[in-house]
PDB file of C-alpha atoms in Angstrom:
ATOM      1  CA  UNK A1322       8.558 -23.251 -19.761  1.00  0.00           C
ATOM      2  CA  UNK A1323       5.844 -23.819 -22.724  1.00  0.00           C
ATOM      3  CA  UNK A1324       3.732 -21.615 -23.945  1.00  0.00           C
ATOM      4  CA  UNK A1325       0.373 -22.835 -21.853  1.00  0.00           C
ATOM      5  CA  UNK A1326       2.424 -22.163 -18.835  1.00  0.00           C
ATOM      6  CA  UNK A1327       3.213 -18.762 -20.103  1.00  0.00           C
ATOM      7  CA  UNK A1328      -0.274 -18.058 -20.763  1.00  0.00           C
ATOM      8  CA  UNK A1329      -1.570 -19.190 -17.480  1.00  0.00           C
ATOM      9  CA  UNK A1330       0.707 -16.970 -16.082  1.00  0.00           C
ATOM     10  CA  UNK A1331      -0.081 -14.238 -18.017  1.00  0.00           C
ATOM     11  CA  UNK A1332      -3.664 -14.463 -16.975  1.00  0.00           C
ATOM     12  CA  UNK A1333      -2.685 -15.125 -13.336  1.00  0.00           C
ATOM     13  CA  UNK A1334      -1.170 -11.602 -13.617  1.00  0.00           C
ATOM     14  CA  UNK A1335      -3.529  -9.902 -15.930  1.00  0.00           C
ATOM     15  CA  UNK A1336      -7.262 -11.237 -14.164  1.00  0.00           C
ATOM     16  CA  UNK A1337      -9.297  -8.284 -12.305  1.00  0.00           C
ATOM     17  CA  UNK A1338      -8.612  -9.926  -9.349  1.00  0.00           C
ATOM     18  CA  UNK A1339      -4.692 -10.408  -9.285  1.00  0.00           C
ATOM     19  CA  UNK A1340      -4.246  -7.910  -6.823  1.00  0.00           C
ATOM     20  CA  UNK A1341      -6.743  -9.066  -4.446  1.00  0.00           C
ATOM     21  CA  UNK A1342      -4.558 -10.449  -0.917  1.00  0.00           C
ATOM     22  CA  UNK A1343      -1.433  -9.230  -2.714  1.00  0.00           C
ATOM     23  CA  UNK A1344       0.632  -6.788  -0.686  1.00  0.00           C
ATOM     24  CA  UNK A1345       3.206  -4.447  -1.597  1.00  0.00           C
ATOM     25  CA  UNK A1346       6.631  -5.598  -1.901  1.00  0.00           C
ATOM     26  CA  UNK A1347       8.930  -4.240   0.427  1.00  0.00           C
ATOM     27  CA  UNK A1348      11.517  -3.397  -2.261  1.00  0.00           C
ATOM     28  CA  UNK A1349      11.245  -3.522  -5.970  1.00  0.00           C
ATOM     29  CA  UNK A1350      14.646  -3.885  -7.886  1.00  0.00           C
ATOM     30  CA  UNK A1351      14.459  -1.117 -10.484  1.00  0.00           C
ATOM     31  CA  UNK A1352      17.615  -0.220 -12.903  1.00  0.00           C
ATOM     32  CA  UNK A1353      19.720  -2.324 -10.478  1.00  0.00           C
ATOM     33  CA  UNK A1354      18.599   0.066  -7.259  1.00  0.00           C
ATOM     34  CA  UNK A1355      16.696  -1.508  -4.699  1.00  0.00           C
ATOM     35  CA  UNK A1356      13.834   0.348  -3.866  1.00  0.00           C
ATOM     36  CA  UNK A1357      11.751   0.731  -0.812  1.00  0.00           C
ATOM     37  CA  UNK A1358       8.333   0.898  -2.101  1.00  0.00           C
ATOM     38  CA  UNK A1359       6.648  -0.319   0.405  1.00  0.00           C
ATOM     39  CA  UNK A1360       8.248   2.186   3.675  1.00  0.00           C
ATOM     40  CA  UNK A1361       7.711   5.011   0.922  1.00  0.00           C
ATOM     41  CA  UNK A1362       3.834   4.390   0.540  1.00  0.00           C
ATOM     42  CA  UNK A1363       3.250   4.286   4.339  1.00  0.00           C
ATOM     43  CA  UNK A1364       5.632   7.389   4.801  1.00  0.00           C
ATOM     44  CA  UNK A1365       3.315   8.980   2.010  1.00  0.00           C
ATOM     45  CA  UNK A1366       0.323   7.634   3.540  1.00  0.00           C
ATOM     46  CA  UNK A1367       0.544   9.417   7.082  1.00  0.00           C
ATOM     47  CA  UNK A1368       0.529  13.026   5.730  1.00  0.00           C
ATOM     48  CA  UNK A1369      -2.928  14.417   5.518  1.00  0.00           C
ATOM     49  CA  UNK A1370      -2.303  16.278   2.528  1.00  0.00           C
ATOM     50  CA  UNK A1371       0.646  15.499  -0.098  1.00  0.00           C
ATOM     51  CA  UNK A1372       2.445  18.831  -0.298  1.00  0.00           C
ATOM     52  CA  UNK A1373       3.786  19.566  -3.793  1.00  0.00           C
ATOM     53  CA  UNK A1374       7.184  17.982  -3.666  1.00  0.00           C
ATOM     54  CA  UNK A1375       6.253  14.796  -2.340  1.00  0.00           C
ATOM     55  CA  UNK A1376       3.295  14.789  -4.556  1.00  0.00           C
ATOM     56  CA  UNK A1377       6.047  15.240  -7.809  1.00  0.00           C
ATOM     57  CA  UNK A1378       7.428  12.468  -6.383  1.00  0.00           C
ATOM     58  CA  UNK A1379       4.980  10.234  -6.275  1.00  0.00           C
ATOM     59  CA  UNK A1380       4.064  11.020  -9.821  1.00  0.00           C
ATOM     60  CA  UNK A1381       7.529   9.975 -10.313  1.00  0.00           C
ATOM     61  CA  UNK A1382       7.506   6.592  -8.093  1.00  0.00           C
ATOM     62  CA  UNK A1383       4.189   5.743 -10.131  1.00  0.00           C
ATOM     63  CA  UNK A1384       5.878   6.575 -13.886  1.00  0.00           C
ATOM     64  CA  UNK A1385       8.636   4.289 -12.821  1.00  0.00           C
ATOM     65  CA  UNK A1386       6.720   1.919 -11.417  1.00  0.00           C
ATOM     66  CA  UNK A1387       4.548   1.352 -14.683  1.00  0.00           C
ATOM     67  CA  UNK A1388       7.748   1.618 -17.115  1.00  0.00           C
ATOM     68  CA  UNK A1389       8.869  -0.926 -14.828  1.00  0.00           C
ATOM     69  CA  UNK A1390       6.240  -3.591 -14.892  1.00  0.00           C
ATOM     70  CA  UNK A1391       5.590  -3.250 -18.474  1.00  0.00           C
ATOM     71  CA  UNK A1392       9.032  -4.448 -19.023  1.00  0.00           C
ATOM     72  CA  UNK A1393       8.404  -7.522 -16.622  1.00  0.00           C
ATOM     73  CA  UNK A1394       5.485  -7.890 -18.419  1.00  0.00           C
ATOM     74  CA  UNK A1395       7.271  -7.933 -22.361  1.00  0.00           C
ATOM     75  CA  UNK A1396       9.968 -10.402 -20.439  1.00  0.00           C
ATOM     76  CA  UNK A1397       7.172 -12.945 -19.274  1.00  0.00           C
ATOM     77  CA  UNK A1398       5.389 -12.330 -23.050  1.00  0.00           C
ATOM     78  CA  UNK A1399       8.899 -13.659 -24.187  1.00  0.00           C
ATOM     79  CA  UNK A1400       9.516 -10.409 -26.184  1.00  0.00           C
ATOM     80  CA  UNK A1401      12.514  -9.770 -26.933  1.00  0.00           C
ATOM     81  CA  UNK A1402      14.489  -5.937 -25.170  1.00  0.00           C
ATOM     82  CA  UNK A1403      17.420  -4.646 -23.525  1.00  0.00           C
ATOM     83  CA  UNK A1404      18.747  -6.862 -20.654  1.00  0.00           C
ATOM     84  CA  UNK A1405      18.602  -4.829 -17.443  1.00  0.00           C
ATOM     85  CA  UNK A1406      21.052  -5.124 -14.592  1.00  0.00           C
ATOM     86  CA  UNK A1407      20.386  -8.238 -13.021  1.00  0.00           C
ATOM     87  CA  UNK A1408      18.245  -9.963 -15.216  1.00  0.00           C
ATOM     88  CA  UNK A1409      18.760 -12.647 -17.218  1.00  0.00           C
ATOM     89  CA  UNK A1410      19.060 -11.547 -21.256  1.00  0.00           C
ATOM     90  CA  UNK A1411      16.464 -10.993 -23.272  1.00  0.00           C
ATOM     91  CA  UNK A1412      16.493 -13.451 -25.827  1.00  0.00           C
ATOM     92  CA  UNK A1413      16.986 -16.449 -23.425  1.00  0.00           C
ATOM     93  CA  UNK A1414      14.185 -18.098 -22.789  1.00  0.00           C
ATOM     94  CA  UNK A1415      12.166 -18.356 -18.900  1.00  0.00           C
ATOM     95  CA  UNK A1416      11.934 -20.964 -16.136  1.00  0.00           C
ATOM     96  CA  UNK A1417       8.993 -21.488 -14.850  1.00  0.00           C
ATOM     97  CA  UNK A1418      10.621 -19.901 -11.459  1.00  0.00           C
ATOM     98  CA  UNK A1419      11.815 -17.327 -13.185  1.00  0.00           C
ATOM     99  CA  UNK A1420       8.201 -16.747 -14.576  1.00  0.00           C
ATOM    100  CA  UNK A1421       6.718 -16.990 -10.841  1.00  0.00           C
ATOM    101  CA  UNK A1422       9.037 -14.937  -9.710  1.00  0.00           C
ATOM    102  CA  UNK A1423       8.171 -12.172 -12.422  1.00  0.00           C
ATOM    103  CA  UNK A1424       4.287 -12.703 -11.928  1.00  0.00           C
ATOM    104  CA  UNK A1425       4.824 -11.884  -8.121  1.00  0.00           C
ATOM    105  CA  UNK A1426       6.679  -8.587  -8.909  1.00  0.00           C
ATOM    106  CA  UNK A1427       3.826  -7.609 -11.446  1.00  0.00           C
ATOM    107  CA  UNK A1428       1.305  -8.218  -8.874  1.00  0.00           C
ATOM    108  CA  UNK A1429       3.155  -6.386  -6.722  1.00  0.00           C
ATOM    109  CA  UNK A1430       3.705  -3.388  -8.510  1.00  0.00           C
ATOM    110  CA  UNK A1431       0.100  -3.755  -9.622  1.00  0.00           C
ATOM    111  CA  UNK A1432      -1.126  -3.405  -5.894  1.00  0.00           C
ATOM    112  CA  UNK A1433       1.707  -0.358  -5.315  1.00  0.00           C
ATOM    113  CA  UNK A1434       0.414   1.166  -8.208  1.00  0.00           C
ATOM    114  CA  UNK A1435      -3.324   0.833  -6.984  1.00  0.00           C
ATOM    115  CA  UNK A1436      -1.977   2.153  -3.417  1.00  0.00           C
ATOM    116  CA  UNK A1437      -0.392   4.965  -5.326  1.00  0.00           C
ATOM    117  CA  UNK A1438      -3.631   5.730  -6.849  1.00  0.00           C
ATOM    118  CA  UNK A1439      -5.282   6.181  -3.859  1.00  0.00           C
ATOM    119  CA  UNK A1440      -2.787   8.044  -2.267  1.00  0.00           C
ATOM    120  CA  UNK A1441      -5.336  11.577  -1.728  1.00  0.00           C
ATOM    121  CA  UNK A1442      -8.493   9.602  -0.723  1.00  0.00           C
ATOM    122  CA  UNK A1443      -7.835   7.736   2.467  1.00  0.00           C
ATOM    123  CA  UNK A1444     -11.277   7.729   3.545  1.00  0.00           C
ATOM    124  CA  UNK A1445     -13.264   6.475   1.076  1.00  0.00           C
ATOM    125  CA  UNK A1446     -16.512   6.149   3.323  1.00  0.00           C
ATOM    126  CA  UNK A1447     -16.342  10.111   4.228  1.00  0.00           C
ATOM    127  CA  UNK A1448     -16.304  10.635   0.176  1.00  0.00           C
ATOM    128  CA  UNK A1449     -18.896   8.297  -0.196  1.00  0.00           C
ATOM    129  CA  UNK A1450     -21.355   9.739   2.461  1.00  0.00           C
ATOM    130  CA  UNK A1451     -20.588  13.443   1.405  1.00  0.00           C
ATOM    131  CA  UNK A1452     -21.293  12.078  -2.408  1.00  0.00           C
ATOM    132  CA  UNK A1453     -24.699  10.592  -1.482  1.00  0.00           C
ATOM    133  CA  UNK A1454     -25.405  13.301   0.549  1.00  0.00           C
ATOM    134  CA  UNK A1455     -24.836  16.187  -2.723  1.00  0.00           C
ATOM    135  CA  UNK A1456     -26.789  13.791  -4.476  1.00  0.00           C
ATOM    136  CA  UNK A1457     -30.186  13.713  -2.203  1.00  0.00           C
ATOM    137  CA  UNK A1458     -29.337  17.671  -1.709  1.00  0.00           C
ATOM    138  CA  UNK A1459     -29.827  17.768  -6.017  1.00  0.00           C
ATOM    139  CA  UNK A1460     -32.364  15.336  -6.094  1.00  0.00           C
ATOM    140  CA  UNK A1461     -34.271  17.454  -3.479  1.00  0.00           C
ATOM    141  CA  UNK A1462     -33.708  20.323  -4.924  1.00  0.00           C
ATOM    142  CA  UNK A1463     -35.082  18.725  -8.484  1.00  0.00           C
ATOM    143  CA  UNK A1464     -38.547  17.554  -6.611  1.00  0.00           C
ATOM    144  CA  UNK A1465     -38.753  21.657  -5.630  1.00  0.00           C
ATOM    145  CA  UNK A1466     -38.626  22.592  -8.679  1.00  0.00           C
ATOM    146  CA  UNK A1467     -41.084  20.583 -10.262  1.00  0.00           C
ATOM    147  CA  UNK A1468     -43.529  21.391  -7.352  1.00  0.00           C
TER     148      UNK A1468
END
């Protein structure tokens, strides 16, 4: 791979719109351990509020799940690290496969990450209305006082 391929890659997995159609990988291979992101987030998903010990975990699943891509990110950059279980050393250099195959999993994490985020707000449009709604109620309540 040359280094124009690596940068189109790059910005294939850095634009604002790289998660946009992606979906979440089933399983991410972190440390060796398979990991099923993607039956975790719906599990997560269905409670309507994420009692403390699920919510620790989460916090967990979403540290993880950044250390994670940032090293998929410093292998695709070419930097050199610590081979992981699995992967191909550090100091060789990528395929262009190889390089798909690591922007995929970045964009995947990206859009678990992004689902993790979201994780407390699963209605945005309720927010939404009951923000608009406080807002009028201030603005309202601004016209009084200046009458």
């Amino acid at each position: 791979m040359d280094e124009s391929e690596r940068e189109a890659i790059l910005d294939r997995v850095t634009g604002q719109s790289a998660t946009v159609g992606a979906s979440v990988p089933d399983t991410v291979t972190i440390d060796g351990n398979a990991v099923d992101l993607s039956e975790f987030i719906v599990e997560t998903r269905a409670v309507e509020t994420v009692p403390p010990d699920v919510e620790r975990k989460v916090s967990s699943v979403k540290s993880t799940l950044r250390s994670e891509r940032e090293r998929r990110m410093a292998r695709l950059r070419g930097e050199r690290g610590e081979p992981d279980a699995g992967d191909l050393p550090a100091d060789e250099p990528l395929d262009l496969e190889t390089a798909e195959q690591l922007a995929d999993e970045i964009v995947g994490i990206d859009r678990a990450l992004n689902a993790l985020e979201t994780i407390r707000h699963p209605d945005f449009a309720d927010e939404h209305r009951s923000a608009t709604l406080d807002g009028h109620d201030r603005w309202l309540a601004f016209v009084d006082d200046v009458r």
